Amino acid sequence: MMGRAQVISEQLQRVLTRIARAAQAAGRDPATVQLLAVSKTFPVADLRAAMMAGQWCFGESYLNEALPKLATLTDPAPEWHFIGPLQSNKTRAIAEQFAWVHSLASLKHAERLNEQRPVDLPPLNVCLQVNISGEASKSGVTLDALPALATAVAVLPCLRLRGLMAIPAPSTDPDAQRAAFRAVRHAFEALQAQGLALDTLSMGMTDDLEAAIAEGATIVRVGSAIFGARES
Ligand SMILES: *Cc1c(COP(=O)(O)O)cnc(C)c1O
């Protein structure tokens, strides 16, 4: 019987193969698409197994669940990305302990993260979460409000605005998946045309990573294809 670590290692390899094939199909270099392993609800032993298999970046959605994992996995420490909804009373620990935040959607939270980021650390990498029409979760900045927020966040010295993140409404129709990701890419390109130096499109999960890569994703956030189904 295969052990849990071997299952995770094999599933991780399968996801990396999916990413490589999707990139090649889109005429892109597979090295331009990074895999963020979404480890929410899974135990430290599963993250260790993924690390042993070569995975280095992990996404967590709930700070209270994440902090014990961060405290345990220190030698070596992986790169931690916060991808869940932000709350003002949680920003300090995120600013102090994470390398990335994908779910920034307000100037208030941006200013708190900027003030709370320790000055001896590199700037906190941030993506603005955009709420494209039909998005399943209500969080995220609207496309109308995006340019002003991006301009304001870009000047905060302890943050580094890297790009956009989105969670489109789930769809099994590849054309609908692509249309949603294309809207995010167009917003991203419009910000670049305004002069913002952005390099990150965080989009695509277990069920739609191929469509996201076809539309330019540079980080795909994948949980269940690596670790298995989550209990809800
Ligand atoms: C849970 C989660 C994911 C991973 O979803 P899967 O379908 O398990 O791949 C990606 N992004 C965010 C923001 C999540 O909360």
mmCIF file of C-alpha atoms and ligand atoms in Angstrom:
data_model
loop_
_atom_site.group_PDB
_atom_site.id
_atom_site.type_symbol
_atom_site.label_atom_id
_atom_site.label_comp_id
_atom_site.label_asym_id
_atom_site.label_seq_id
_atom_site.Cartn_x
_atom_site.Cartn_y
_atom_site.Cartn_z
ATOM 1 C CA MET A 1 0.000 0.000 0.000
ATOM 2 C CA MET A 2 1.200 3.503 -0.810
ATOM 3 C CA GLY A 3 1.877 5.742 2.159
ATOM 4 C CA ARG A 4 0.383 9.197 2.442
ATOM 5 C CA ALA A 5 3.708 10.887 1.611
ATOM 6 C CA GLN A 6 4.014 8.909 -1.601
ATOM 7 C CA VAL A 7 0.430 9.734 -2.589
ATOM 8 C CA ILE A 8 1.139 13.444 -2.109
ATOM 9 C CA SER A 9 4.386 13.200 -4.051
ATOM 10 C CA GLU A 10 2.684 11.473 -6.994
ATOM 11 C CA GLN A 11 -0.273 13.867 -7.011
ATOM 12 C CA LEU A 12 2.129 16.804 -6.905
ATOM 13 C CA GLN A 13 3.979 15.417 -9.935
ATOM 14 C CA ARG A 14 0.675 15.025 -11.761
ATOM 15 C CA VAL A 15 -0.204 18.664 -11.128
ATOM 16 C CA LEU A 16 3.233 19.769 -12.343
ATOM 17 C CA THR A 17 2.662 17.719 -15.506
ATOM 18 C CA ARG A 18 -0.750 19.365 -16.029
ATOM 19 C CA ILE A 19 0.882 22.789 -15.632
ATOM 20 C CA ALA A 20 3.650 21.952 -18.099
ATOM 21 C CA ARG A 21 1.220 20.615 -20.695
ATOM 22 C CA ALA A 22 -1.089 23.616 -20.349
ATOM 23 C CA ALA A 23 1.840 25.997 -20.716
ATOM 24 C CA GLN A 24 3.118 24.182 -23.798
ATOM 25 C CA ALA A 25 -0.375 24.182 -25.330
ATOM 26 C CA ALA A 26 -0.451 27.960 -24.827
ATOM 27 C CA GLY A 27 3.011 28.419 -26.343
ATOM 28 C CA ARG A 28 4.406 29.428 -22.961
ATOM 29 C CA ASP A 29 7.544 28.341 -21.106
ATOM 30 C CA PRO A 30 6.366 26.082 -18.224
ATOM 31 C CA ALA A 31 8.891 27.833 -15.979
ATOM 32 C CA THR A 32 6.738 30.980 -16.147
ATOM 33 C CA VAL A 33 3.957 29.272 -14.167
ATOM 34 C CA GLN A 34 4.573 28.742 -10.463
ATOM 35 C CA LEU A 35 2.650 26.231 -8.361
ATOM 36 C CA LEU A 36 1.317 27.458 -5.026
ATOM 37 C CA ALA A 37 0.271 24.417 -2.977
ATOM 38 C CA VAL A 38 -2.875 25.328 -1.037
ATOM 39 C CA SER A 39 -2.495 23.491 2.258
ATOM 40 C CA LYS A 40 -5.447 24.822 4.249
ATOM 41 C CA THR A 41 -7.093 22.134 6.433
ATOM 42 C CA PHE A 42 -4.169 19.720 5.872
ATOM 43 C CA PRO A 43 -1.698 18.807 8.634
ATOM 44 C CA VAL A 44 1.973 19.723 8.860
ATOM 45 C CA ALA A 45 2.958 16.153 7.940
ATOM 46 C CA ASP A 46 1.314 16.639 4.539
ATOM 47 C CA LEU A 47 3.218 19.878 3.963
ATOM 48 C CA ARG A 48 6.458 18.123 4.931
ATOM 49 C CA ALA A 49 5.694 15.395 2.382
ATOM 50 C CA ALA A 50 5.163 18.027 -0.315
ATOM 51 C CA MET A 51 8.406 19.770 0.703
ATOM 52 C CA MET A 52 10.300 16.480 0.472
ATOM 53 C CA ALA A 53 8.875 16.174 -3.050
ATOM 54 C CA GLY A 54 10.265 19.589 -3.944
ATOM 55 C CA GLN A 55 7.347 21.952 -3.260
ATOM 56 C CA TRP A 56 8.421 25.244 -1.705
ATOM 57 C CA CYS A 57 5.451 27.655 -1.686
ATOM 58 C CA PHE A 58 2.314 27.086 0.394
ATOM 59 C CA GLY A 59 -0.960 28.996 0.527
ATOM 60 C CA GLU A 60 -3.039 29.259 3.688
ATOM 61 C CA SER A 61 -6.477 30.869 4.069
ATOM 62 C CA TYR A 62 -7.083 30.983 7.831
ATOM 63 C CA LEU A 63 -4.545 32.699 10.054
ATOM 64 C CA ASN A 64 -5.390 30.761 13.218
ATOM 65 C CA GLU A 65 -4.873 27.491 11.392
ATOM 66 C CA ALA A 66 -1.733 28.719 9.645
ATOM 67 C CA LEU A 67 0.227 30.086 12.607
ATOM 68 C CA PRO A 68 1.016 26.715 14.232
ATOM 69 C CA LYS A 69 2.173 25.425 10.830
ATOM 70 C CA LEU A 70 4.451 28.432 10.395
ATOM 71 C CA ALA A 71 5.832 27.898 13.892
ATOM 72 C CA THR A 72 6.497 24.206 13.203
ATOM 73 C CA LEU A 73 7.972 24.310 9.702
ATOM 74 C CA THR A 74 11.026 26.462 10.346
ATOM 75 C CA ASP A 75 14.049 24.405 9.350
ATOM 76 C CA PRO A 76 13.895 24.879 6.470
ATOM 77 C CA ALA A 77 10.954 27.261 6.264
ATOM 78 C CA PRO A 78 8.884 27.247 3.065
ATOM 79 C CA GLU A 79 7.567 30.435 1.459
ATOM 80 C CA TRP A 80 4.165 31.309 2.934
ATOM 81 C CA HIS A 81 1.369 32.974 0.958
ATOM 82 C CA PHE A 82 -1.794 34.274 2.626
ATOM 83 C CA ILE A 83 -4.768 33.714 0.294
ATOM 84 C CA GLY A 84 -7.796 34.052 2.595
ATOM 85 C CA PRO A 85 -10.069 36.950 3.511
ATOM 86 C CA LEU A 86 -8.256 39.703 5.446
ATOM 87 C CA GLN A 87 -9.463 41.062 8.767
ATOM 88 C CA SER A 88 -7.970 44.133 10.432
ATOM 89 C CA ASN A 89 -7.171 42.292 13.662
ATOM 90 C CA LYS A 90 -5.139 39.711 11.728
ATOM 91 C CA THR A 91 -2.983 41.953 9.551
ATOM 92 C CA ARG A 92 -0.045 42.261 11.972
ATOM 93 C CA ALA A 93 0.751 38.543 12.085
ATOM 94 C CA ILE A 94 0.372 38.341 8.318
ATOM 95 C CA ALA A 95 2.678 41.336 7.777
ATOM 96 C CA GLU A 96 5.254 39.803 10.101
ATOM 97 C CA GLN A 97 5.194 36.195 8.967
ATOM 98 C CA PHE A 98 4.102 35.841 5.347
ATOM 99 C CA ALA A 99 5.995 36.583 2.124
ATOM 100 C CA TRP A 100 2.888 37.184 0.012
ATOM 101 C CA VAL A 101 -0.758 38.251 0.346
ATOM 102 C CA HIS A 102 -2.990 37.400 -2.623
ATOM 103 C CA SER A 103 -6.281 38.650 -1.198
ATOM 104 C CA LEU A 104 -5.751 42.375 -0.686
ATOM 105 C CA ALA A 105 -8.874 44.328 -1.631
ATOM 106 C CA SER A 106 -8.931 47.548 0.414
ATOM 107 C CA LEU A 107 -6.654 50.526 1.021
ATOM 108 C CA LYS A 108 -7.323 50.258 4.752
ATOM 109 C CA HIS A 109 -5.837 46.762 4.876
ATOM 110 C CA ALA A 110 -2.995 47.806 2.567
ATOM 111 C CA GLU A 111 -2.055 50.669 4.886
ATOM 112 C CA ARG A 112 -2.125 48.420 7.946
ATOM 113 C CA LEU A 113 0.058 45.773 6.258
ATOM 114 C CA ASN A 114 2.454 48.501 5.108
ATOM 115 C CA GLU A 115 2.766 49.949 8.640
ATOM 116 C CA GLN A 116 3.081 46.546 10.259
ATOM 117 C CA ARG A 117 5.621 45.025 7.849
ATOM 118 C CA PRO A 118 8.923 44.812 9.770
ATOM 119 C CA VAL A 119 11.455 47.135 8.127
ATOM 120 C CA ASP A 120 14.196 44.502 8.270
ATOM 121 C CA LEU A 121 12.178 42.218 5.968
ATOM 122 C CA PRO A 122 11.837 42.671 2.212
ATOM 123 C CA PRO A 123 8.585 44.356 1.136
ATOM 124 C CA LEU A 124 5.469 42.184 1.445
ATOM 125 C CA ASN A 125 4.448 40.958 -2.013
ATOM 126 C CA VAL A 126 0.769 41.678 -2.652
ATOM 127 C CA CYS A 127 -1.827 40.907 -5.290
ATOM 128 C CA LEU A 128 -5.134 42.747 -5.460
ATOM 129 C CA GLN A 129 -8.070 40.361 -5.484
ATOM 130 C CA VAL A 130 -10.508 41.407 -8.186
ATOM 131 C CA ASN A 131 -14.195 40.632 -8.140
ATOM 132 C CA ILE A 132 -15.120 39.971 -11.732
ATOM 133 C CA SER A 133 -18.808 39.642 -12.502
ATOM 134 C CA GLY A 134 -20.276 36.341 -11.457
ATOM 135 C CA GLU A 135 -17.567 35.686 -8.911
ATOM 136 C CA ALA A 136 -18.526 33.096 -6.340
ATOM 137 C CA SER A 137 -17.089 34.909 -3.354
ATOM 138 C CA LYS A 138 -18.197 38.473 -2.776
ATOM 139 C CA SER A 139 -14.711 39.574 -1.773
ATOM 140 C CA GLY A 140 -12.447 41.521 -4.043
ATOM 141 C CA VAL A 141 -12.249 44.990 -5.551
ATOM 142 C CA THR A 142 -14.526 45.766 -8.503
ATOM 143 C CA LEU A 143 -12.957 46.478 -11.883
ATOM 144 C CA ASP A 144 -14.207 50.074 -11.600
ATOM 145 C CA ALA A 145 -12.402 50.656 -8.313
ATOM 146 C CA LEU A 146 -9.264 48.731 -9.271
ATOM 147 C CA PRO A 147 -7.142 51.464 -10.963
ATOM 148 C CA ALA A 148 -7.396 53.873 -8.015
ATOM 149 C CA LEU A 149 -6.640 51.141 -5.472
ATOM 150 C CA ALA A 150 -3.675 49.844 -7.483
ATOM 151 C CA THR A 151 -2.230 53.351 -7.808
ATOM 152 C CA ALA A 152 -2.542 53.930 -4.055
ATOM 153 C CA VAL A 153 -1.077 50.545 -3.075
ATOM 154 C CA ALA A 154 1.825 50.828 -5.511
ATOM 155 C CA VAL A 155 3.382 53.733 -3.591
ATOM 156 C CA LEU A 156 3.355 52.064 -0.160
ATOM 157 C CA PRO A 157 7.056 51.434 0.567
ATOM 158 C CA CYS A 158 6.785 48.230 2.596
ATOM 159 C CA LEU A 159 4.464 46.552 0.092
ATOM 160 C CA ARG A 160 5.364 45.440 -3.409
ATOM 161 C CA LEU A 161 2.357 45.329 -5.701
ATOM 162 C CA ARG A 162 2.901 42.301 -7.926
ATOM 163 C CA GLY A 163 -0.416 41.850 -9.729
ATOM 164 C CA LEU A 164 -3.948 40.506 -9.505
ATOM 165 C CA MET A 165 -5.694 37.485 -8.042
ATOM 166 C CA ALA A 166 -9.172 36.179 -8.872
ATOM 167 C CA ILE A 167 -11.499 33.323 -7.973
ATOM 168 C CA PRO A 168 -14.085 33.138 -10.768
ATOM 169 C CA ALA A 169 -17.400 31.401 -10.226
ATOM 170 C CA PRO A 170 -16.885 27.661 -10.732
ATOM 171 C CA SER A 171 -17.796 26.471 -14.209
ATOM 172 C CA THR A 172 -17.295 23.209 -16.076
ATOM 173 C CA ASP A 173 -17.388 25.039 -19.421
ATOM 174 C CA PRO A 174 -13.809 25.727 -20.581
ATOM 175 C CA ASP A 175 -14.944 28.709 -22.664
ATOM 176 C CA ALA A 176 -16.673 30.311 -19.674
ATOM 177 C CA GLN A 177 -13.600 29.617 -17.524
ATOM 178 C CA ARG A 178 -11.373 31.283 -20.075
ATOM 179 C CA ALA A 179 -13.671 34.290 -20.499
ATOM 180 C CA ALA A 180 -13.483 35.008 -16.753
ATOM 181 C CA PHE A 181 -9.688 34.704 -16.653
ATOM 182 C CA ARG A 182 -9.402 36.817 -19.808
ATOM 183 C CA ALA A 183 -11.267 39.632 -18.067
ATOM 184 C CA VAL A 184 -8.696 39.516 -15.254
ATOM 185 C CA ARG A 185 -5.831 39.550 -17.737
ATOM 186 C CA HIS A 186 -7.289 42.557 -19.541
ATOM 187 C CA ALA A 187 -7.518 44.446 -16.234
ATOM 188 C CA PHE A 188 -3.908 43.464 -15.505
ATOM 189 C CA GLU A 189 -2.735 44.690 -18.918
ATOM 190 C CA ALA A 190 -4.607 47.962 -18.462
ATOM 191 C CA LEU A 191 -2.738 48.571 -15.198
ATOM 192 C CA GLN A 192 0.564 47.756 -16.887
ATOM 193 C CA ALA A 193 -0.312 50.245 -19.627
ATOM 194 C CA GLN A 194 -0.839 52.852 -16.861
ATOM 195 C CA GLY A 195 2.804 52.340 -15.931
ATOM 196 C CA LEU A 196 2.532 49.884 -13.021
ATOM 197 C CA ALA A 197 5.309 47.252 -13.058
ATOM 198 C CA LEU A 198 3.220 44.125 -12.445
ATOM 199 C CA ASP A 199 4.373 40.554 -13.083
ATOM 200 C CA THR A 200 1.873 38.252 -11.359
ATOM 201 C CA LEU A 201 -1.510 36.846 -12.339
ATOM 202 C CA SER A 202 -2.637 34.537 -9.519
ATOM 203 C CA MET A 203 -5.488 32.535 -11.010
ATOM 204 C CA GLY A 204 -6.482 28.938 -11.578
ATOM 205 C CA MET A 205 -7.209 26.146 -9.097
ATOM 206 C CA THR A 206 -7.666 22.365 -9.277
ATOM 207 C CA ASP A 207 -10.623 22.476 -11.679
ATOM 208 C CA ASP A 208 -9.632 25.321 -13.981
ATOM 209 C CA LEU A 209 -5.846 25.664 -14.009
ATOM 210 C CA GLU A 210 -5.566 24.860 -17.735
ATOM 211 C CA ALA A 211 -7.933 27.714 -18.661
ATOM 212 C CA ALA A 212 -6.063 30.087 -16.337
ATOM 213 C CA ILE A 213 -2.683 29.198 -17.847
ATOM 214 C CA ALA A 214 -4.118 29.672 -21.349
ATOM 215 C CA GLU A 215 -5.038 33.230 -20.275
ATOM 216 C CA GLY A 216 -1.672 34.061 -18.739
ATOM 217 C CA ALA A 217 -1.671 32.849 -15.120
ATOM 218 C CA THR A 218 1.782 33.033 -13.529
ATOM 219 C CA ILE A 219 0.753 31.447 -10.198
ATOM 220 C CA VAL A 220 -1.839 28.676 -9.965
ATOM 221 C CA ARG A 221 -3.202 27.947 -6.479
ATOM 222 C CA VAL A 222 -3.891 24.228 -6.210
ATOM 223 C CA GLY A 223 -5.132 22.343 -3.158
ATOM 224 C CA SER A 224 -7.270 19.260 -3.652
ATOM 225 C CA ALA A 225 -5.396 17.901 -6.690
ATOM 226 C CA ILE A 226 -2.311 17.649 -4.450
ATOM 227 C CA PHE A 227 -3.663 16.858 -0.986
ATOM 228 C CA GLY A 228 -7.057 15.308 -1.754
ATOM 229 C CA ALA A 229 -10.589 16.447 -0.996
ATOM 230 C CA ARG A 230 -11.079 18.786 1.964
ATOM 231 C CA GLU A 231 -13.733 18.077 4.561
ATOM 232 C CA SER A 232 -16.175 20.963 4.553
HETATM 233 C C1 LIG B 1 -8.935 26.627 -1.300
HETATM 234 C C2 LIG B 1 -8.417 27.633 -2.264
HETATM 235 C C3 LIG B 1 -7.716 27.241 -3.423
HETATM 236 C C4 LIG B 1 -7.490 25.787 -3.836
HETATM 237 O O1 LIG B 1 -8.657 25.213 -4.317
HETATM 238 P P1 LIG B 1 -8.640 23.717 -4.952
HETATM 239 O O2 LIG B 1 -9.896 23.672 -5.736
HETATM 240 O O3 LIG B 1 -8.611 22.761 -3.811
HETATM 241 O O4 LIG B 1 -7.446 23.601 -5.807
HETATM 242 C C5 LIG B 1 -7.206 28.239 -4.236
HETATM 243 N N1 LIG B 1 -7.361 29.545 -3.946
HETATM 244 C C6 LIG B 1 -8.023 29.958 -2.855
HETATM 245 C C7 LIG B 1 -8.151 31.408 -2.592
HETATM 246 C C8 LIG B 1 -8.568 29.021 -1.984
HETATM 247 O O5 LIG B 1 -9.232 29.458 -0.899
#
